[in-house]
Short mmCIF file of C-alpha atoms and ligand atoms in Angstrom, two decimals:
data_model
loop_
_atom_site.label_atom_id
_atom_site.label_comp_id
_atom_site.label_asym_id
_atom_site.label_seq_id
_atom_site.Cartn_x
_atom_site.Cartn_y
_atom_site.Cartn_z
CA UNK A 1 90.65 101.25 116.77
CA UNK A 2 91.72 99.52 119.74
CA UNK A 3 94.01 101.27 122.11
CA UNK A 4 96.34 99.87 124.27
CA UNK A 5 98.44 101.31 127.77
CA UNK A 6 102.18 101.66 126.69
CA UNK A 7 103.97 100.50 129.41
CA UNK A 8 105.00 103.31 132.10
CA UNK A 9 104.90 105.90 129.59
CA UNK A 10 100.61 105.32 130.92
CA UNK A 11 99.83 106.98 127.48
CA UNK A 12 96.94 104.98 125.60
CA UNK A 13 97.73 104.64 121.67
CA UNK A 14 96.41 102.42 118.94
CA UNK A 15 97.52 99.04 119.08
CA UNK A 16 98.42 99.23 115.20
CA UNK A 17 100.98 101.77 114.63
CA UNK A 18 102.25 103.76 111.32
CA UNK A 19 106.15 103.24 110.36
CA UNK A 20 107.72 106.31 108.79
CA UNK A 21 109.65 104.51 106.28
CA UNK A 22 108.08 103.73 103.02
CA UNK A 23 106.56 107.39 102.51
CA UNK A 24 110.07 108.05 101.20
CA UNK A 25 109.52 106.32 98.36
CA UNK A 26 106.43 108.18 97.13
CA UNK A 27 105.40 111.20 96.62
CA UNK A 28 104.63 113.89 98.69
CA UNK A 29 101.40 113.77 97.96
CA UNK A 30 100.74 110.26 98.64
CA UNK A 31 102.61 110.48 101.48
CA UNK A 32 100.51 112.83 103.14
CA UNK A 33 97.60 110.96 101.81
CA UNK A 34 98.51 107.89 103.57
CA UNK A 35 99.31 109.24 106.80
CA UNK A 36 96.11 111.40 106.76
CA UNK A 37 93.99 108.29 105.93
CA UNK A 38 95.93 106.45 108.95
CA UNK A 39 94.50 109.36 111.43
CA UNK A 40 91.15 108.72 110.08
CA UNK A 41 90.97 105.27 110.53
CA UNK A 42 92.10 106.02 114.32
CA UNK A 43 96.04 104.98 114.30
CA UNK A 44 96.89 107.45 116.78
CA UNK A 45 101.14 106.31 116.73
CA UNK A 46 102.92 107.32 114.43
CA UNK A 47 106.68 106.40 114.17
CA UNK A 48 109.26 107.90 111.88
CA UNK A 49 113.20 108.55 112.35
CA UNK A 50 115.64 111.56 111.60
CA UNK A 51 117.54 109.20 109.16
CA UNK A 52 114.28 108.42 107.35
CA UNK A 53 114.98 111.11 104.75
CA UNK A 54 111.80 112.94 103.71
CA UNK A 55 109.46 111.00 106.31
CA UNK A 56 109.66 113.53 109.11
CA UNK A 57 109.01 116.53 107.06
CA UNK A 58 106.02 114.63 105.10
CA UNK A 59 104.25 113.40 108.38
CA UNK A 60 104.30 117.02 109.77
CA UNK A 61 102.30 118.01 106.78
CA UNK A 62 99.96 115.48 107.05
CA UNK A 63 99.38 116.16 110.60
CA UNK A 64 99.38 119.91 110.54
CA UNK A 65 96.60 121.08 112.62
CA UNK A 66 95.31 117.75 113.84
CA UNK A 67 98.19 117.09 116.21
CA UNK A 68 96.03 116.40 118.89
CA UNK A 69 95.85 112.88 120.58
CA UNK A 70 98.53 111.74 118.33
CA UNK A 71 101.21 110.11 119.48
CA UNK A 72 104.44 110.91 117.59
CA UNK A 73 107.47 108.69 117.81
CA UNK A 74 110.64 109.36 115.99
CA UNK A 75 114.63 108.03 116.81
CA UNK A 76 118.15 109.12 116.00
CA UNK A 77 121.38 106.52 115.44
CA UNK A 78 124.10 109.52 116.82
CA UNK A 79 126.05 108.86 119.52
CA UNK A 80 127.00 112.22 119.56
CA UNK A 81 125.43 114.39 122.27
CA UNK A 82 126.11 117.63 119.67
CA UNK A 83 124.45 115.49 117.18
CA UNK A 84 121.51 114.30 118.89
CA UNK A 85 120.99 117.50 119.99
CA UNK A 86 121.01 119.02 116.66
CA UNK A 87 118.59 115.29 115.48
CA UNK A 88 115.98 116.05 118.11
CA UNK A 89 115.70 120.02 116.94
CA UNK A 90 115.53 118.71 113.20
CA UNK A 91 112.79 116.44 113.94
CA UNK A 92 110.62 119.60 116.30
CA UNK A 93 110.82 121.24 113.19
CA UNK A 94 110.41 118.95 110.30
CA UNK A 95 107.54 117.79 111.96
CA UNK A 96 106.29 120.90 112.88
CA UNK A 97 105.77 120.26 116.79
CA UNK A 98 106.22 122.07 120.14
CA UNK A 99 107.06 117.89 121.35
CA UNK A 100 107.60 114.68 120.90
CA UNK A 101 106.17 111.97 122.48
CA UNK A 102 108.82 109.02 122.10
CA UNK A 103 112.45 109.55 121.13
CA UNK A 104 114.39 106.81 120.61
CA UNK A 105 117.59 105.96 120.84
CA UNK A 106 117.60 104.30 117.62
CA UNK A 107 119.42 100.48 116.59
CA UNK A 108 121.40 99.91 120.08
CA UNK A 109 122.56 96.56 118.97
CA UNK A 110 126.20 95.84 120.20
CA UNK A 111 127.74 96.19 123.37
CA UNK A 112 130.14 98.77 122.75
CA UNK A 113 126.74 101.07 121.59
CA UNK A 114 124.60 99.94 124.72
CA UNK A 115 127.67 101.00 127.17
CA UNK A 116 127.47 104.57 125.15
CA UNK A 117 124.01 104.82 125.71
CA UNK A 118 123.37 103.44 129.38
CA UNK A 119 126.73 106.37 130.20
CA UNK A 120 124.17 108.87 131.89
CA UNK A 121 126.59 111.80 130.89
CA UNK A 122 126.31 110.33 126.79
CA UNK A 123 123.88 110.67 124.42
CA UNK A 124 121.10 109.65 126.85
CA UNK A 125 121.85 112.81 128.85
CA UNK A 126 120.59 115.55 126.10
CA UNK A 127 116.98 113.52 125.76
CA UNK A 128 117.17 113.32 129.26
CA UNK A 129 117.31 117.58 129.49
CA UNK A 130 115.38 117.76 126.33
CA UNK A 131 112.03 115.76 128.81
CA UNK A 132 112.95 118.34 131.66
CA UNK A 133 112.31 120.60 128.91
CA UNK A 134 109.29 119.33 127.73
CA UNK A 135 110.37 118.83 124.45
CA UNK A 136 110.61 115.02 124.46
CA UNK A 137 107.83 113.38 126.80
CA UNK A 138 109.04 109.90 126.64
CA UNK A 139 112.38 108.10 126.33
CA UNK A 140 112.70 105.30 124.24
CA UNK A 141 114.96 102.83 122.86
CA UNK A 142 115.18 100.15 119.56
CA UNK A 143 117.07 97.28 118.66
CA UNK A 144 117.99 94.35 116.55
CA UNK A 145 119.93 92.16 118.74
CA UNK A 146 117.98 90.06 121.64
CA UNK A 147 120.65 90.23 124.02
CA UNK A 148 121.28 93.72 123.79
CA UNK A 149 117.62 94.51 123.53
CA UNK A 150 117.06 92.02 127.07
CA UNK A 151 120.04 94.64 128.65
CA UNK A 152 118.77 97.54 127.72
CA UNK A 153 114.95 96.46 129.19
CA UNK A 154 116.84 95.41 132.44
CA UNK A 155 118.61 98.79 132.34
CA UNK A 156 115.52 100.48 133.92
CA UNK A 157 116.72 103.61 131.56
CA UNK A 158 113.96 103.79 129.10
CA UNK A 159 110.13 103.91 129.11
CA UNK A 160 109.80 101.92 125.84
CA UNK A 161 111.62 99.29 123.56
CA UNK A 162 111.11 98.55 119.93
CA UNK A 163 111.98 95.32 118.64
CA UNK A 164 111.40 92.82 115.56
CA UNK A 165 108.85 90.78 116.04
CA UNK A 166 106.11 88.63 113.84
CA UNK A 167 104.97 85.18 113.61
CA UNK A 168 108.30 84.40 111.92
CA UNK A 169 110.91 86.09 114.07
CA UNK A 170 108.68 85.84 117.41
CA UNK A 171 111.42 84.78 119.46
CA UNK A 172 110.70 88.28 121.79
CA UNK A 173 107.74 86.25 122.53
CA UNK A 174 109.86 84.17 125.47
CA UNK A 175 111.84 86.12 126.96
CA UNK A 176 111.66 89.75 126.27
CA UNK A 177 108.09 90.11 125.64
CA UNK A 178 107.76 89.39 129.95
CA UNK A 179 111.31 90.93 130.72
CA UNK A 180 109.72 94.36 129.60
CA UNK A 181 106.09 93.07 131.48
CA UNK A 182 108.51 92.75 133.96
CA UNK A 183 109.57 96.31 133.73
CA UNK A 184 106.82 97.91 132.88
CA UNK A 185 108.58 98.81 129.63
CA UNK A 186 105.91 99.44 126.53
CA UNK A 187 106.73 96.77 123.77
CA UNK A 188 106.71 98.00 120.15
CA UNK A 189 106.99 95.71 117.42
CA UNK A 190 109.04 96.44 114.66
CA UNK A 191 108.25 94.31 110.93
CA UNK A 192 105.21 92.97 111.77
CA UNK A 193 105.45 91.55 107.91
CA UNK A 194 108.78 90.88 108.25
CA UNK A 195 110.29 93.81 105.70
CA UNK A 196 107.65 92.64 103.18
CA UNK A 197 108.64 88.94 103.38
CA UNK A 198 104.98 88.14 104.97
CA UNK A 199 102.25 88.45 102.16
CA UNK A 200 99.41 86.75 104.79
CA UNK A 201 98.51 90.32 106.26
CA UNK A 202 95.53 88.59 108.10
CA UNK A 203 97.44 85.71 109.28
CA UNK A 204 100.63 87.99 110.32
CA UNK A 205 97.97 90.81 112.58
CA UNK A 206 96.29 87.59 113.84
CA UNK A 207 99.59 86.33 115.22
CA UNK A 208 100.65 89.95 116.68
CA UNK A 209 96.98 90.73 118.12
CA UNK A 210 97.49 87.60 119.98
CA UNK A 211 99.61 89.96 122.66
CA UNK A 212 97.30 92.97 123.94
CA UNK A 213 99.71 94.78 125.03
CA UNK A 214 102.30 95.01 122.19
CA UNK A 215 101.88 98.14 119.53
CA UNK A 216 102.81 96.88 116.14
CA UNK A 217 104.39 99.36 113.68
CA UNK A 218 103.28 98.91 110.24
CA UNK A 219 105.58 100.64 107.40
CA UNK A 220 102.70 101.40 104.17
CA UNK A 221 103.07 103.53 101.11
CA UNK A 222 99.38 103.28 99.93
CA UNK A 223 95.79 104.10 101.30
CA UNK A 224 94.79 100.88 100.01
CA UNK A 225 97.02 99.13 101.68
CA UNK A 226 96.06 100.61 105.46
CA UNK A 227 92.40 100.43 104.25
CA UNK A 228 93.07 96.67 104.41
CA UNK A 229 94.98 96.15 107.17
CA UNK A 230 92.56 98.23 109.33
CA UNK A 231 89.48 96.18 108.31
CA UNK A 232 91.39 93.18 109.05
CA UNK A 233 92.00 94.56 112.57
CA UNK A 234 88.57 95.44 113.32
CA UNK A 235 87.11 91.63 112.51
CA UNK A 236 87.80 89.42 115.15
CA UNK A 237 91.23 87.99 115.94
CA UNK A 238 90.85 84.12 116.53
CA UNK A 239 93.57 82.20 114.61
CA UNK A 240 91.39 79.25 112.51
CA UNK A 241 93.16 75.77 112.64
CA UNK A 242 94.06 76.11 109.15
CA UNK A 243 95.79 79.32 109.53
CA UNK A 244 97.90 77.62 112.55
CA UNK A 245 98.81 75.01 110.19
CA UNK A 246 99.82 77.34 107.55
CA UNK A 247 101.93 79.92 110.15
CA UNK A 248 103.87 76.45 111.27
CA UNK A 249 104.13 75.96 107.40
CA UNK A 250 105.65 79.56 106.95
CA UNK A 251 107.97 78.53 110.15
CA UNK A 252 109.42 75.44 108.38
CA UNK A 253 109.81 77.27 104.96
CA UNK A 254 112.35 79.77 106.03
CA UNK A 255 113.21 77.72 109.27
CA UNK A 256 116.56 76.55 107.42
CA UNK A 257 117.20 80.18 105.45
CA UNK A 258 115.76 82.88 108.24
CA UNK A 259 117.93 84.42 110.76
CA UNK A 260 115.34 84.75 113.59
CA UNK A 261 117.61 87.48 115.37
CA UNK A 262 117.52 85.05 118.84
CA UNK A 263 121.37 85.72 118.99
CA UNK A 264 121.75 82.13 120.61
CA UNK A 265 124.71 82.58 118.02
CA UNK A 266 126.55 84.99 120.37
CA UNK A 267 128.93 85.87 121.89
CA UNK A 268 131.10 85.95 118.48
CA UNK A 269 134.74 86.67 119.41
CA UNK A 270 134.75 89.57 116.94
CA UNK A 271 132.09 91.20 118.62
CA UNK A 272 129.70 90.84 115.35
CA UNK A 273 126.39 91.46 115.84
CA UNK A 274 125.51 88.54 113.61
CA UNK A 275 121.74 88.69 113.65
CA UNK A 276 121.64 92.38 112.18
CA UNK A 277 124.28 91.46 109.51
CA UNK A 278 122.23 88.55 108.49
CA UNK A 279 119.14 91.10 107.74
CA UNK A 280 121.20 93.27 105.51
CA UNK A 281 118.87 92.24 102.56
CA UNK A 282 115.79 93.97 103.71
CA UNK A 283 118.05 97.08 105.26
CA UNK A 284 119.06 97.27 101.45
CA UNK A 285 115.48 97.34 100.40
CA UNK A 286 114.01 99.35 102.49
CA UNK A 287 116.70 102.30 102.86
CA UNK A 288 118.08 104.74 100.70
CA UNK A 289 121.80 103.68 99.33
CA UNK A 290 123.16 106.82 101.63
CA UNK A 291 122.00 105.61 104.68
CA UNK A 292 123.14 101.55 104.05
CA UNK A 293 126.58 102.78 102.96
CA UNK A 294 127.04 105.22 105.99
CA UNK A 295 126.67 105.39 109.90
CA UNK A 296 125.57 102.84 111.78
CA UNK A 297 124.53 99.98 109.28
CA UNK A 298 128.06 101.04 107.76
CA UNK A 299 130.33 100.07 110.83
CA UNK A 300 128.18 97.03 111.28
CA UNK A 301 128.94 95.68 107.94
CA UNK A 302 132.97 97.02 108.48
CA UNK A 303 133.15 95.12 111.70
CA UNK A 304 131.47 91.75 109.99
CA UNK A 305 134.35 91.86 107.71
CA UNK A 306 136.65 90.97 110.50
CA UNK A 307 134.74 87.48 110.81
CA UNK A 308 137.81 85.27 111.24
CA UNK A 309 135.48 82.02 110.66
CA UNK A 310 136.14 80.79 113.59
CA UNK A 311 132.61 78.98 112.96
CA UNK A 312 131.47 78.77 116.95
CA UNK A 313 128.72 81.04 115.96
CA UNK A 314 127.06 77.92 113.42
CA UNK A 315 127.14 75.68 116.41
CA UNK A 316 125.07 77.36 118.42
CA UNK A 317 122.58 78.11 116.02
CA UNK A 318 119.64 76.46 116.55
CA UNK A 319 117.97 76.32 112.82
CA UNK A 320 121.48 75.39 111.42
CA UNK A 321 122.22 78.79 109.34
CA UNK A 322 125.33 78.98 107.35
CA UNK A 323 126.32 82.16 109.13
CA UNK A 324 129.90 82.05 107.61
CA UNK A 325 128.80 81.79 104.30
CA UNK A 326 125.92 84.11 104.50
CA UNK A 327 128.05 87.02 106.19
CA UNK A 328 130.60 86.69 103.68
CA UNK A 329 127.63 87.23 100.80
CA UNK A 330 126.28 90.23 102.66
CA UNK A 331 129.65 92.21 103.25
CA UNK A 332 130.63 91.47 99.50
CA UNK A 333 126.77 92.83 98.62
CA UNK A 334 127.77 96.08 101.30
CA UNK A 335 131.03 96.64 99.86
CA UNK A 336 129.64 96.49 95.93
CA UNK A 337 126.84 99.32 97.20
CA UNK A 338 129.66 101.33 98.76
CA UNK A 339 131.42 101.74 95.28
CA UNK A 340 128.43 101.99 93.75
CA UNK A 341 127.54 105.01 96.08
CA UNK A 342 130.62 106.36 95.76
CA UNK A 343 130.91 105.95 92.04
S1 SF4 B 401 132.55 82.58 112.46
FE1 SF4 B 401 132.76 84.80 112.36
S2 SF4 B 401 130.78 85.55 113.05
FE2 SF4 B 401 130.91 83.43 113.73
S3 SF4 B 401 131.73 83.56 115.83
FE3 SF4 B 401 133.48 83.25 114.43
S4 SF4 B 401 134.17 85.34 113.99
FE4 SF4 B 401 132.11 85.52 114.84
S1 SF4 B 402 122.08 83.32 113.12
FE1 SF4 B 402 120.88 81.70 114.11
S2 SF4 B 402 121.35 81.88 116.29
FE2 SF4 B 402 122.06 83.76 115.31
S3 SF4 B 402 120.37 85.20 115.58
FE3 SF4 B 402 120.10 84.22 113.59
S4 SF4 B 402 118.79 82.46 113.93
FE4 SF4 B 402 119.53 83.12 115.94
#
C-alpha cells in the first residue's frame, strides 16, 4: 500500500484509510475481523471517534499487540474541557494504547463552535497538555462546513483537517485542498463513497487517487468489501474516457438534488449551518438513534428550526436546491426520531 506524508504531522500513513463507523453495526467478531484484515492488507490509519459507540473498544482488540506503525486517529464533539478530558482517557483505554496519534476536534461546523475551539484556554487547551504529555501526538480537526473548515486551516491551530470529499462533493478540490497545501495541513477525506450513495468503488478511488497527498477514510463492515477496494487501489489509477463521462453523468444526476456542502449558501441570518442540515439523511443512516437525537447533530437540527425562510440562502445556491423545503423535511424527519427515541 501506498503511503503518503501527512502534512506537518511528517508521519507517513497509507493513503487509504479505515473509518471506525460501520463496525458498530456488526459483530464483534467481524469487527475485529475487518480491521485485522485492513492491517494485513497494509492500511496503516485507522480512524474511529469516542461517539462511535462500540468502534473504539472493537479496534483495540483487533489491534492488540500489533500496534506498531499504526496510525490511530480518533475525535470527540465536547466542548467541554472536563469532558474532553474524560473523551481522550476513554478512548487510551478502549483502545488499549499508551497514545494516540490524531485527536480531533470532531464536526467544528458553525462559527459559534470554531470561536470555542480556536479559545486557546477551551477545549483545545486539554489536547494541547494531553501532546506535552505524550498522550496525543497530533492535533487534529474535522468538519462539514467549507467556510468553517477554510478558517480553521487558516487558523494555523491544527496539524490536520478532515473533510467530505469525493467525485460528487469535490468542491475541497478548489479551494481548501491548496489552502491546507498552503499550510502544510494533512488533508483527510471523509465519504469517499459519499455515505454509501457511490456504488462505482473503482470510479470513486480513481477520482480520490487523483490527489497524492490526500488520505481517504473508508467506513467498511466486511472483509470482502476491503478485499476489493484494496485490489482496486493497487491496479493503476488512470481515469478511462468512459469513466470521465460517466463521473460527469453521476455529477448531473444528483446535480439538482445533492447538497455539495460548498456553503456558497451562507451566511444564513439564523446562523444555520445549511450544508450539514441538508446531509441529515446519511447522519440518520449511518449513526445510532442516540447519537442523531443528542449533542451536536441535535442543536444543529434545533437551530435549523429557527429557519425564518427568508429564502437568500436558494439564491445563492449554485445547483438551485430547494433549501427551504428540504430543511423543513429534515427537521420534521429529526423531530419524529426524537419522539421515537424518547418513546
Ligand atoms: S431561508 Fe432559512 S436557511 Fe435560508 S438563509 Fe433564510 S433563514 Fe437561513
Ligand atoms: S445548499 Fe447549495 S450552496 Fe449550500 S452548501 Fe449545499 S450545494 Fe452548496
Amino acid at each position: 500500500m501506498e503511503t503518503i506524508r501527512l502534512g506537518k504531522t511528517e508521519m507517513m500513513v497509507s493513503k487509504l484509510g479505515f473509518g471506525g463507523i460501520p463496525i458498530q453495526r456488526v459483530s464483534e467478531d467481524d469487527a475485529v475481523a475487518v480491521v485485522r484484515r485492513c492491517v494485513e492488507l497494509g492500511i496503516t490509519f485507522i480512524d474511529t471517534a469516542n461517539a462511535y459507540t462500540t468502534s473504539e473498544e472493537r479496534i483495540g482488540k483487533a489491534i492488540s499487540g500489533r500496534r506498531d506503525g499504526l496510525f490511530l486517529a480518533t475525535k470527540t464533539t465536547s466542548r467541554i474541557r472536563d469532558e474532553v478530558k474524560s473523551h481522550l482517557r476513554l478512548s487510551l483505554k478502549r483502545l488499549g494504547v499508551d497514545f494516540i496519534d490524531l485527536y480531533q476536534l470532531h464536526s467544528v461546523s458553525d462559527h459559534e463552535t470554531l470561536n470555542t475551539i480556536l479559545d486557546p484556554n477551551g477545549p483545545r487547551a486539554v489536547v494541547t497538555d494531553a501532546k506535552k504529555a505524550g498522550l496525543v501526538k497530533h492535533i487534529g480537526v474535522t468538519s462539514h462546513s467549507m467556510d468553517i473548515a477554510k478558517e480553521l486551516v487558516k487558523s494555523d491551530c491544527f496539524e490536520t483537517i478532515m473533510f467530505p470529499f469525493n467525485l460528487i462533493t469535490c468542491e475541497a478540490a478548489e479551494e481548501l485542498l491548496p489552502l491546507a497545501r498552503e499550510h502544510d495541513v494533512g488533508f483527510i477525506a471523509m465519504k469517499p463513497l459519499e455515505g454509501g450513495m457511490l456504488d462505482n468503488i473503482t470510479l470513486a478511488f480513481k477520482y480520490l487517487f487523483q490527489f497524492p497527498d490526500v488520505v481517504s477514510i473508508v467506513g467498511v463492515e466486511k472483509v470482502s468489501e476491503i478485499e476489493e477496494i484494496v485490489q482496486m487501489v493497487d491496479r493503476p489509477q488512470m481515469m478511462t474516457a468512459g469513466e470521465q463521462e460517466e463521473m460527469e453523468r453521476l455529477r448531473r444526476k444528483l446535480g439538482k438534488t445533492f447538497c455539495r456542502r460548498c456553503d456558497y449558501c451562507q451566511p444564513c441570518v439564523e446562523e444555520i449551518p445549511i450544508s450539514v442540515v441538508m446531509h441529515f439523511p446519511d447522519l440518520v443512516k449511518r449513526l445510532p438513534a442516540e447519537t442523531i437525537v443528542s449533542g451536536w447533530i441535535a442543536g444543529v437540527m434545533e437551530k435549523a428550526a429557527n429557519c425564518t425562510e427568508c429564502g437568500d440562502c436558494e439564491e445563492r445556491c449554485p445547483y438551485g436546491l430547494p433549501i427551504r423545503e428540504m430543511l423543513e423535511r429534515y427537521v420534521n424527519w429529526y423531530y419524529e426520531e426524537k419522539k421515537k427515541y424518547e418513546g
